[in-house]
Short mmCIF file of C-alpha atoms and ligand atoms in Angstrom, two decimals:
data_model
loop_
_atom_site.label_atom_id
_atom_site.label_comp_id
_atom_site.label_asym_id
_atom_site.label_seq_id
_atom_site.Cartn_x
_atom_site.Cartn_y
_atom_site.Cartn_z
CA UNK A 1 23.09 -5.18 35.48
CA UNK A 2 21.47 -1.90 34.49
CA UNK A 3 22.98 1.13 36.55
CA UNK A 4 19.43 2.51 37.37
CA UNK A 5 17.53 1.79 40.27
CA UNK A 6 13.84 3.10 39.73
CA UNK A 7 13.81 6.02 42.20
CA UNK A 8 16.88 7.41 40.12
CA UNK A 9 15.48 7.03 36.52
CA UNK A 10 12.67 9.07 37.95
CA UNK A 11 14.61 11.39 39.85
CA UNK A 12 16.83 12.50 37.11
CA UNK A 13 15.44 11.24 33.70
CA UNK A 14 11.05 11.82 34.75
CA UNK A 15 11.00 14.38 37.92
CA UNK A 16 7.68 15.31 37.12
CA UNK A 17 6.89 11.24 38.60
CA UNK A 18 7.01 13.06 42.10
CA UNK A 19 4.08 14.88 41.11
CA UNK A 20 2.13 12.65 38.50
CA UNK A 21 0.86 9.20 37.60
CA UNK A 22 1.49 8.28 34.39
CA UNK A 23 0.60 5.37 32.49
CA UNK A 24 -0.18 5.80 28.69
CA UNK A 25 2.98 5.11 26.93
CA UNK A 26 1.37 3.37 24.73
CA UNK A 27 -0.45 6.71 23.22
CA UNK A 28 2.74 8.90 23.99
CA UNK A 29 6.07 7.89 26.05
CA UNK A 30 7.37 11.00 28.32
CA UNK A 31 10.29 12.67 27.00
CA UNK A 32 13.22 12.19 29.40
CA UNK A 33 15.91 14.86 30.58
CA UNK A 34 18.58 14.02 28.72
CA UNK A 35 16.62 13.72 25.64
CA UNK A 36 15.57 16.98 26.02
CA UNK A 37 18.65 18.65 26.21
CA UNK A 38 19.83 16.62 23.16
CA UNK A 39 17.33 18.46 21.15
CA UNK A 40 17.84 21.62 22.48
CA UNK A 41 21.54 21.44 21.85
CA UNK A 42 20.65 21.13 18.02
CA UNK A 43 18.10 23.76 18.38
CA UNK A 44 20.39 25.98 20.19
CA UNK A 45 22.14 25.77 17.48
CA UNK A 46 19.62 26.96 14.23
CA UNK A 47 19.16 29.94 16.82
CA UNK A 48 22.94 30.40 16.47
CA UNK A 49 23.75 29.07 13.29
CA UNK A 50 27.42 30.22 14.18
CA UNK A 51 27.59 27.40 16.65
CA UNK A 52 27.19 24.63 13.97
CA UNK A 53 28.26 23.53 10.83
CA UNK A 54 26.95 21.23 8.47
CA UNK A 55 29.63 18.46 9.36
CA UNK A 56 28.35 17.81 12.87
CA UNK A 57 24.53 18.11 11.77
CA UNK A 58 25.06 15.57 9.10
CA UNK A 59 26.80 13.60 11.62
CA UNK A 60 23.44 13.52 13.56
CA UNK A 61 21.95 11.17 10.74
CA UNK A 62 24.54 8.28 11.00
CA UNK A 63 24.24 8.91 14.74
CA UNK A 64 20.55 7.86 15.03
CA UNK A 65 20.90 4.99 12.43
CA UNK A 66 23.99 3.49 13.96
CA UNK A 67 21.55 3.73 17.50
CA UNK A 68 18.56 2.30 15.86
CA UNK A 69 20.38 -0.77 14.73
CA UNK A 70 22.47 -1.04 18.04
CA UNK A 71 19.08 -0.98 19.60
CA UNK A 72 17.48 -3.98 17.19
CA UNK A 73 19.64 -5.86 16.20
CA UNK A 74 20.02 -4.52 12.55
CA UNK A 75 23.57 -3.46 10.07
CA UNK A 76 23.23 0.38 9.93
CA UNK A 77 22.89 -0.60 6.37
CA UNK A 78 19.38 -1.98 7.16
CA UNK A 79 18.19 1.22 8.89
CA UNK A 80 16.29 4.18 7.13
CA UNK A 81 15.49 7.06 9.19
CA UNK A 82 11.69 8.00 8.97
CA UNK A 83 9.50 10.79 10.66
CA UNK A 84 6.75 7.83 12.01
CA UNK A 85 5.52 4.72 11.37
CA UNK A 86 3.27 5.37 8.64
CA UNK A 87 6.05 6.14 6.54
CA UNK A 88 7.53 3.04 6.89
CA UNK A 89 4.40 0.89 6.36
CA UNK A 90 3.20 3.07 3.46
CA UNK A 91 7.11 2.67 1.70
CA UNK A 92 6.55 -1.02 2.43
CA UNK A 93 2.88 -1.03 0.85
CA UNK A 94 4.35 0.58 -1.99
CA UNK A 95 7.98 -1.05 -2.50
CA UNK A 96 6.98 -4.77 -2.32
CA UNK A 97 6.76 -6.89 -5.36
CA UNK A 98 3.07 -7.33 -5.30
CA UNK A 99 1.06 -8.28 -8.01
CA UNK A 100 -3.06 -7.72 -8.75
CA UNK A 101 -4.56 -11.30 -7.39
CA UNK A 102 -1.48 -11.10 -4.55
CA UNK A 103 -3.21 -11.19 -1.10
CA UNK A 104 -1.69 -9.56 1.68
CA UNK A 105 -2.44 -10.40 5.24
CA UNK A 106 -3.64 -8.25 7.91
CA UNK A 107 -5.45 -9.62 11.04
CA UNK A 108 -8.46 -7.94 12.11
CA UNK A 109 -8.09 -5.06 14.77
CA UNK A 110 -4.98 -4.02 14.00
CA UNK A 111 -4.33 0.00 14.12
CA UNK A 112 -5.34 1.51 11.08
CA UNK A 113 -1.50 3.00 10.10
CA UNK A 114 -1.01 -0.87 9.98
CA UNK A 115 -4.21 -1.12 6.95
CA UNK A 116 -4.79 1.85 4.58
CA UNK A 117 -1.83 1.17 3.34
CA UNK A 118 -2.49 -1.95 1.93
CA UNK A 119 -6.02 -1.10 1.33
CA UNK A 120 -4.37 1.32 -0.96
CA UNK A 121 -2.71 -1.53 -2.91
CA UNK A 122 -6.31 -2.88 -3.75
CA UNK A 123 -6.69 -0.14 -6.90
CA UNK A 124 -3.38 -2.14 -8.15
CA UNK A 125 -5.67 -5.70 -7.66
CA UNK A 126 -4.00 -6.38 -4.18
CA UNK A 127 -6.12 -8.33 -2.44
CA UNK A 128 -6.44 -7.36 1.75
CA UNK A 129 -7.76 -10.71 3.69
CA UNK A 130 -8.51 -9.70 7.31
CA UNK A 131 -8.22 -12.12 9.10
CA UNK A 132 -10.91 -12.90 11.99
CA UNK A 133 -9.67 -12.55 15.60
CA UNK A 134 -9.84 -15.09 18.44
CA UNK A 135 -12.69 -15.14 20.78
CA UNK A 136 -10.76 -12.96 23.13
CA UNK A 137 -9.95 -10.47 20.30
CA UNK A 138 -6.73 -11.50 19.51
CA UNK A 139 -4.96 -11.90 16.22
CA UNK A 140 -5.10 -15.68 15.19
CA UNK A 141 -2.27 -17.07 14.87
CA UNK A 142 -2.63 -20.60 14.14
CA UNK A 143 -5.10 -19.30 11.16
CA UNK A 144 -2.02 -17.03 9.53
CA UNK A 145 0.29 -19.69 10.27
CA UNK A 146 -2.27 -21.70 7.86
CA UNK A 147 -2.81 -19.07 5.49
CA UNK A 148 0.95 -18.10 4.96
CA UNK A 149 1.00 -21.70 3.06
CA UNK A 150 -1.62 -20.35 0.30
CA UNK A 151 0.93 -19.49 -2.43
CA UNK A 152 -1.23 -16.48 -3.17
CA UNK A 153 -0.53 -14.82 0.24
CA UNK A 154 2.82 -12.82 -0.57
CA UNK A 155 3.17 -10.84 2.93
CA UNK A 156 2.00 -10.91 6.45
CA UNK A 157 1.65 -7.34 8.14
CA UNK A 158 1.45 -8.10 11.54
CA UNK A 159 1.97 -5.59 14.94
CA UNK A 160 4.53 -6.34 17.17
CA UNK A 161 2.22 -5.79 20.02
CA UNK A 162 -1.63 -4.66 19.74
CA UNK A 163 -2.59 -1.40 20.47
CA UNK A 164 -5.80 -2.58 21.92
CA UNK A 165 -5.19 -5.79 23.46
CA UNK A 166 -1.45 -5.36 24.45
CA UNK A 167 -1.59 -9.53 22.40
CA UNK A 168 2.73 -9.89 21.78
CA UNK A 169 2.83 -11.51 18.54
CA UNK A 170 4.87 -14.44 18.28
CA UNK A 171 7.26 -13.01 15.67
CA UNK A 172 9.95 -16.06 15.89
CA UNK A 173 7.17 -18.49 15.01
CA UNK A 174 5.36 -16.39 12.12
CA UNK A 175 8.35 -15.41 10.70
CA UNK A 176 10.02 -18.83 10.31
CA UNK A 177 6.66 -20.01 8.43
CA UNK A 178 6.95 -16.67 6.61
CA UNK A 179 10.15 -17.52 5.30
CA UNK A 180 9.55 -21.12 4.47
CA UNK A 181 6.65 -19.92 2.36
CA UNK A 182 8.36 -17.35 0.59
CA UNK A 183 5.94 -14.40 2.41
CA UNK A 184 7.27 -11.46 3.17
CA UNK A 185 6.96 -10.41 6.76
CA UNK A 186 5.97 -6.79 7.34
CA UNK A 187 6.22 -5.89 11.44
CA UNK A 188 4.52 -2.68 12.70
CA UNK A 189 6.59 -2.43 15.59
CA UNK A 190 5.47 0.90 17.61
CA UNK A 191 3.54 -0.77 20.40
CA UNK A 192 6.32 -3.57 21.29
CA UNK A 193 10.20 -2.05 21.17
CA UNK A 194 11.14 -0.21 24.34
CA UNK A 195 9.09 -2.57 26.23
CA UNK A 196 9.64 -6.25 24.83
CA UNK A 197 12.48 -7.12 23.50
CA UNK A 198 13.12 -7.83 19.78
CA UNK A 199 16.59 -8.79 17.46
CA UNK A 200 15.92 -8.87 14.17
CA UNK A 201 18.97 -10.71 13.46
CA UNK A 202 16.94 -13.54 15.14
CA UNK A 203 13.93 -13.26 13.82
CA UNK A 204 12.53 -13.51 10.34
CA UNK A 205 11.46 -10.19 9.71
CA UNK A 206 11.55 -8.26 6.19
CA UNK A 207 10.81 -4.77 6.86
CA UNK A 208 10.08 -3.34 10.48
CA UNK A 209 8.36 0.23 10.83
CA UNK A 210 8.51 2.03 14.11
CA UNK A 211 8.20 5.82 15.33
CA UNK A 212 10.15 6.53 18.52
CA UNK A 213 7.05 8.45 20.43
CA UNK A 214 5.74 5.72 22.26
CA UNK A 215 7.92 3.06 24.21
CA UNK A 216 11.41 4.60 22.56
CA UNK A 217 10.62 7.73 24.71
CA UNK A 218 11.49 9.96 21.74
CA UNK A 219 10.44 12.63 20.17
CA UNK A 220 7.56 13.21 17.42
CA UNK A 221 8.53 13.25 13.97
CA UNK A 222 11.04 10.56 14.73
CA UNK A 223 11.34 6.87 13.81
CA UNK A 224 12.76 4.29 11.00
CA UNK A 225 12.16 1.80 8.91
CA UNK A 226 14.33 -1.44 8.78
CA UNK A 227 14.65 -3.41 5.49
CA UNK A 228 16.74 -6.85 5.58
CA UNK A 229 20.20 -6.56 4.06
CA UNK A 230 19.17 -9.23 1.14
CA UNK A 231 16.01 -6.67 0.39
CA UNK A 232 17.40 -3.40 0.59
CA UNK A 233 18.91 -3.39 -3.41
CA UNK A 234 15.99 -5.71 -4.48
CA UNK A 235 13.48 -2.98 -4.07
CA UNK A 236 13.36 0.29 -5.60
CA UNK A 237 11.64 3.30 -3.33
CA UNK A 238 8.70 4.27 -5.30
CA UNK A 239 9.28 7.90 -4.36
CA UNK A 240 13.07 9.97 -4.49
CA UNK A 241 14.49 11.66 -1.94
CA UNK A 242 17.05 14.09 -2.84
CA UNK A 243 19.39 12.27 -0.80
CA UNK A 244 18.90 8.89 -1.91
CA UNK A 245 21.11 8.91 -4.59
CA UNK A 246 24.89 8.57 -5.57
CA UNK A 247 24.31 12.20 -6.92
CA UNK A 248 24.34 13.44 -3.87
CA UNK A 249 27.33 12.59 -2.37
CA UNK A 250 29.30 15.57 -3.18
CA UNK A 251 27.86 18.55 -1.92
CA UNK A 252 29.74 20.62 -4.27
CA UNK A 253 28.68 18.73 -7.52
CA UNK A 254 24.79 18.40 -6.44
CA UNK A 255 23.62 19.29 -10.18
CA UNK A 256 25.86 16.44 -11.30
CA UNK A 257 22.84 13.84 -11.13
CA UNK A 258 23.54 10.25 -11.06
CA UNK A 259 19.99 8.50 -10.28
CA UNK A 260 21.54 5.61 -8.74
CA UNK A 261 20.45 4.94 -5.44
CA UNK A 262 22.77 4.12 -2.32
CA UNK A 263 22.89 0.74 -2.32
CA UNK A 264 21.74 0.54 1.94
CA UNK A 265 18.49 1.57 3.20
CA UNK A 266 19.44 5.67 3.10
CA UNK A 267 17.51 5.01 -0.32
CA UNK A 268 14.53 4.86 1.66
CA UNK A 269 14.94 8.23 3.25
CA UNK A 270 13.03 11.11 2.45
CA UNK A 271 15.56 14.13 3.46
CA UNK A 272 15.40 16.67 5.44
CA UNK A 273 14.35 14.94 8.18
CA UNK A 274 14.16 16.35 12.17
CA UNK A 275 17.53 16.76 13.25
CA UNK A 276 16.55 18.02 16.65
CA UNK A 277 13.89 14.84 16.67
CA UNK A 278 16.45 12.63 15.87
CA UNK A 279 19.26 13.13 18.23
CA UNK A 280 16.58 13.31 20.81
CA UNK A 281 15.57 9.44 19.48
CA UNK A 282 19.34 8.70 19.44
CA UNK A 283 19.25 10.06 23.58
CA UNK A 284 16.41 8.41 24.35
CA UNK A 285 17.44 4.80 22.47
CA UNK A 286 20.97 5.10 24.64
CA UNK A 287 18.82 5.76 27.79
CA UNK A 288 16.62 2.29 26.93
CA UNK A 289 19.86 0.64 26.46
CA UNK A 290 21.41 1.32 30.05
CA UNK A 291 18.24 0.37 31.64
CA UNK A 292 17.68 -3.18 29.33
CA UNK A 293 13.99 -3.64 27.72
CA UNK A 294 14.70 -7.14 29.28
CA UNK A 295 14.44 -5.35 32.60
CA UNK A 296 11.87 -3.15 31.56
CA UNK A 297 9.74 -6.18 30.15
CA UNK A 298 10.48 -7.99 33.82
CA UNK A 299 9.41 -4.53 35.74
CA UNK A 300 5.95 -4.60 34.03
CA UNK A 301 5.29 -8.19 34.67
CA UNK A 302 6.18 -7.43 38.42
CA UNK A 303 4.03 -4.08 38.64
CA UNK A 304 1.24 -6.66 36.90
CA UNK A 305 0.89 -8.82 39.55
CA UNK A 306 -1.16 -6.07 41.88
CA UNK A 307 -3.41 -5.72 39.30
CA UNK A 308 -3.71 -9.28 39.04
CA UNK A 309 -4.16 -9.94 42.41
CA UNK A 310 -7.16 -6.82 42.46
CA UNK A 311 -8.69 -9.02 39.62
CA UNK A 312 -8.62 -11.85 41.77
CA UNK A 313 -10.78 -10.04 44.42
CA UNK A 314 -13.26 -9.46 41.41
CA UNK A 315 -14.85 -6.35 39.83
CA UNK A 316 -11.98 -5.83 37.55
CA UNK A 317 -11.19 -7.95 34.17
CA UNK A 318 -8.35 -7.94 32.70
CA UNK A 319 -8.58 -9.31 29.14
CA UNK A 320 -4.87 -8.87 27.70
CA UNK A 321 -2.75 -11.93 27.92
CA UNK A 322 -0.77 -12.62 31.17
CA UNK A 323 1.10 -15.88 29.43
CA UNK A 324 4.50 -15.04 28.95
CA UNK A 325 5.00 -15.85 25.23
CA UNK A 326 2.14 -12.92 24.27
CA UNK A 327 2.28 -10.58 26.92
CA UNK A 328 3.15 -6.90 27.29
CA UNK A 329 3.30 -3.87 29.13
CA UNK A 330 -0.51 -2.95 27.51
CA UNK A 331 -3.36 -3.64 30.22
CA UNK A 332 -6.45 -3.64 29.23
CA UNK A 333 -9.13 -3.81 31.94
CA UNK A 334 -12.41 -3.87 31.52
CA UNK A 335 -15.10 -3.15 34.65
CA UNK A 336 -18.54 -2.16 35.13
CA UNK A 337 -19.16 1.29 34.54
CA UNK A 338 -16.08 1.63 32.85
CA UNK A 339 -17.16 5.68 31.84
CA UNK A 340 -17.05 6.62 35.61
CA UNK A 341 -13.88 4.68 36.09
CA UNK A 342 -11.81 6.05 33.45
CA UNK A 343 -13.38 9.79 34.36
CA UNK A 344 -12.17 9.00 38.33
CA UNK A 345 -8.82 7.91 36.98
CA UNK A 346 -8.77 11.81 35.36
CA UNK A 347 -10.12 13.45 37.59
CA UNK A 348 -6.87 11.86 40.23
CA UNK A 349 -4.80 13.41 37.18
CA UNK A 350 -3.88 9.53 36.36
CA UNK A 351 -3.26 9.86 33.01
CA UNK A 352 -4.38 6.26 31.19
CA UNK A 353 -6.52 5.76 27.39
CA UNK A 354 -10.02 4.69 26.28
CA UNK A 355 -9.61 2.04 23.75
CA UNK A 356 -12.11 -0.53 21.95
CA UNK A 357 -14.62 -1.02 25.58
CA UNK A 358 -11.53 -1.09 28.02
CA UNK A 359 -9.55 1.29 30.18
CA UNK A 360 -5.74 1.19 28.41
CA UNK A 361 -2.85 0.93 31.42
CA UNK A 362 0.75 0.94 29.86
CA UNK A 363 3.57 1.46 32.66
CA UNK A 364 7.25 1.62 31.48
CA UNK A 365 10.56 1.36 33.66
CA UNK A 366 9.51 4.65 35.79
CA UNK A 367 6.38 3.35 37.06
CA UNK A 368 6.00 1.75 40.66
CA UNK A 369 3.94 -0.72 42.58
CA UNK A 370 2.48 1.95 45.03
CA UNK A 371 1.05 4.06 41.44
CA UNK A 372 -0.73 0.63 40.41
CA UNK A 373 -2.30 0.20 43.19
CA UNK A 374 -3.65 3.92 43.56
CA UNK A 375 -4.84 2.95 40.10
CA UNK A 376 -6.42 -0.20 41.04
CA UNK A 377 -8.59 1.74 44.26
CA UNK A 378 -9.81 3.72 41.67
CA UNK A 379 -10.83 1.11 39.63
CA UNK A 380 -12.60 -0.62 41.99
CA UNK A 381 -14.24 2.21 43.84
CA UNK A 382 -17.88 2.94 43.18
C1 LIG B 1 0.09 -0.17 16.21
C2 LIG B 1 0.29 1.29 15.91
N1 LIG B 1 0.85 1.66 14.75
C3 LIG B 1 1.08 2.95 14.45
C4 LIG B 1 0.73 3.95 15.32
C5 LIG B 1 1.03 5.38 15.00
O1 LIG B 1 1.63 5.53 13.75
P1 LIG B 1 2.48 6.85 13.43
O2 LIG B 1 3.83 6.67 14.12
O3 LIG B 1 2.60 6.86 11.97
O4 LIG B 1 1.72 8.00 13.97
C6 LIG B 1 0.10 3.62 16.53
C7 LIG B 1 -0.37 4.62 17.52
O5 LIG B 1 -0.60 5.74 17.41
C8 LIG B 1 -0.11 2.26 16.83
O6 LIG B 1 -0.66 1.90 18.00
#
């Protein structure tokens, strides 16, 4: 049982919720109170550099890997810290053993840190099939399940959740016909952890990319990459940070080079990175723990049901998926006039996104019942 009730997270990790509606995690999560003062403590300290030393800032590093794989499931060994999620998709792109006349799958609509990419693998003779959506706009599953069987398809790079439908992939399904087909399963995972829950000790994923500004709450300029134990030594960064490597172990002896990588995923790490960032992602992840994503994912599908009941009345649409084995905390509702409904919505100081023809809702564990429904009589007033 999580020790937070909702008034208290807001109380004392979001006060600003007594004075603001708030529902566009899914552009940037609010940074909470304790996070903050974890990164002021490390900047509080490079305006004192007499009040750290480089023992407890390296100790930051391990500290937000050991975090990131409490929080997924993952060995710390598995974990690279990155500065986004484009990092970790682009090191993916560009560390996988593809070959001109490979194809890589990508469905259609998916955010565009999840394409260039591998659109940037095409001057190497990649091939990129997108792969047509469903009638509702939603990736197609059943048609990558059938593609991942083509021997030519080497990897599937698939969202956790979509940015512009809020569609939950089915990661247990793809990834066990990933595996059986020998394709490598590349998750963009920004839109889906901190709000549905993932282990990617049980699910069949390669390589997982995620920045912490969204649903992790964190800061920007944080995030990681996972790579799966048996993958990590297998493939060989095609850049070098300075870190990376045996070499550069010994502080003392930096000039003695020995171009061996680590043999765990710091290989994939391009150091420095954002100390201050990072221990406020390491705050934030501990913060997600006490409260449980299961409980967050079960708050959102409560708060749900009065917009689901206003879209019963009529006027509003709501075209994300409500079934349980693809849904999120992304609404997407579309209504008439849907200009003068989002400008209402900002002109209450609701804060909420435009995306792709519908109004973007995205409430995490701080949001309540009574702010939906202000939402909704905005909606629906004319
Ligand atoms: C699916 C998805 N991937 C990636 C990003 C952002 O990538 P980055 O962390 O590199 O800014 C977003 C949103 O901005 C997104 O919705």
């Amino acid at each position: 049982m999580s020790p937070w009730s909702v008034p208290e997270l807001r109380e004392r990790e979001f006060p600003w919720t007594r004075d603001r509606i708030y529902f566009n995690n899914a552009s940037i999560g609010p940074i909470p109170a304790r996070t903050q003062r974890a990164i002021d403590a490390v900047e509080a300290g490079r305006r004192d550099p007499g009040t750290f030393d480089d023992a407890s800032l390296m100790g930051i590093l391990p500290a937000a890997r050991a975090a990131v794989a409490g929080f997924i499931g993952a060995r710390v060994e598995e974990v690279a810290l990155a500065p986004n999620t484009s990092y970790g998709l682009n090191a993916a792109a560009a560390v996988l053993p593809l070959r001109a006349g490979d194809t890589v799958l990508v469905s259609e609509g998916e955010f565009p840190a999840n394409v260039y990419p591998w659109l940037m693998r095409r001057r190497h003779g990649v091939r990129v099939e997108l792969v047509p959506r469903t009638p509702q706009g939603w990736p197609d599953e059943e048609r990558l399940l059938e593609r991942v069987q083509d021997p030519g398809v080497r990897a599937l790079a698939m969202s956790f959740v979509q940015f512009a439908s809020g569609y939950r992939a089915d990661l247990d399904r793809l990834g066990r016909a990933c595996r059986a087909s020998g394709t490598f399963l590349v998750v963009d995972a920004i839109q889906g952890l901190g709000q549905c829950p993932l282990r990617v000790d049980e699910v069949a994923i390669d390589l997982l990319a995620c920045g912490a500004q969204k649903w992790l709450l964190g800061p920007w300029g944080a995030g990681f990459l996972y790579v799966r134990r048996d993958l990590v030594e297998e493939l060989q960064p095609a850049f070098a940070g300075w870190m990376a490597f045996r070499g550069t172990d010994d502080f003392s002896r930096l000039t003695d080079y020995d171009a061996t990588f680590h043999l765990d995923a710091r290989r994939f790490e391009m150091v420095t990175l954002p100390y201050q960032d990072l221990a406020g992602m390491t705050a934030s992840l501990a913060l997600l723990r006490e409260i449980g994503v299961e409980r967050v994912a079960a708050h959102q599908r409560s708060l749900r049901q009065v917009l689901e009941a206003a879209t019963a009345r009529g006027g509003l649409t709501l075209v994300s998926p409500t079934d349980p084995r693809h849904d999120s905390g992304i609404w997407c509702v579309r209504t008439s006039g849907i200009e003068a409904a989002y400008a209402r919505l900002r002109a209450a100081g609701i804060s909420a996104a435009l995306r792709e023809g519908s109004i973007r809702l995205s409430p995490h564990a701080y949001n309540t019942a009574d702010e939906v429904a202000r939402v909704v009589e905005l909606l629906e007033a004319r």
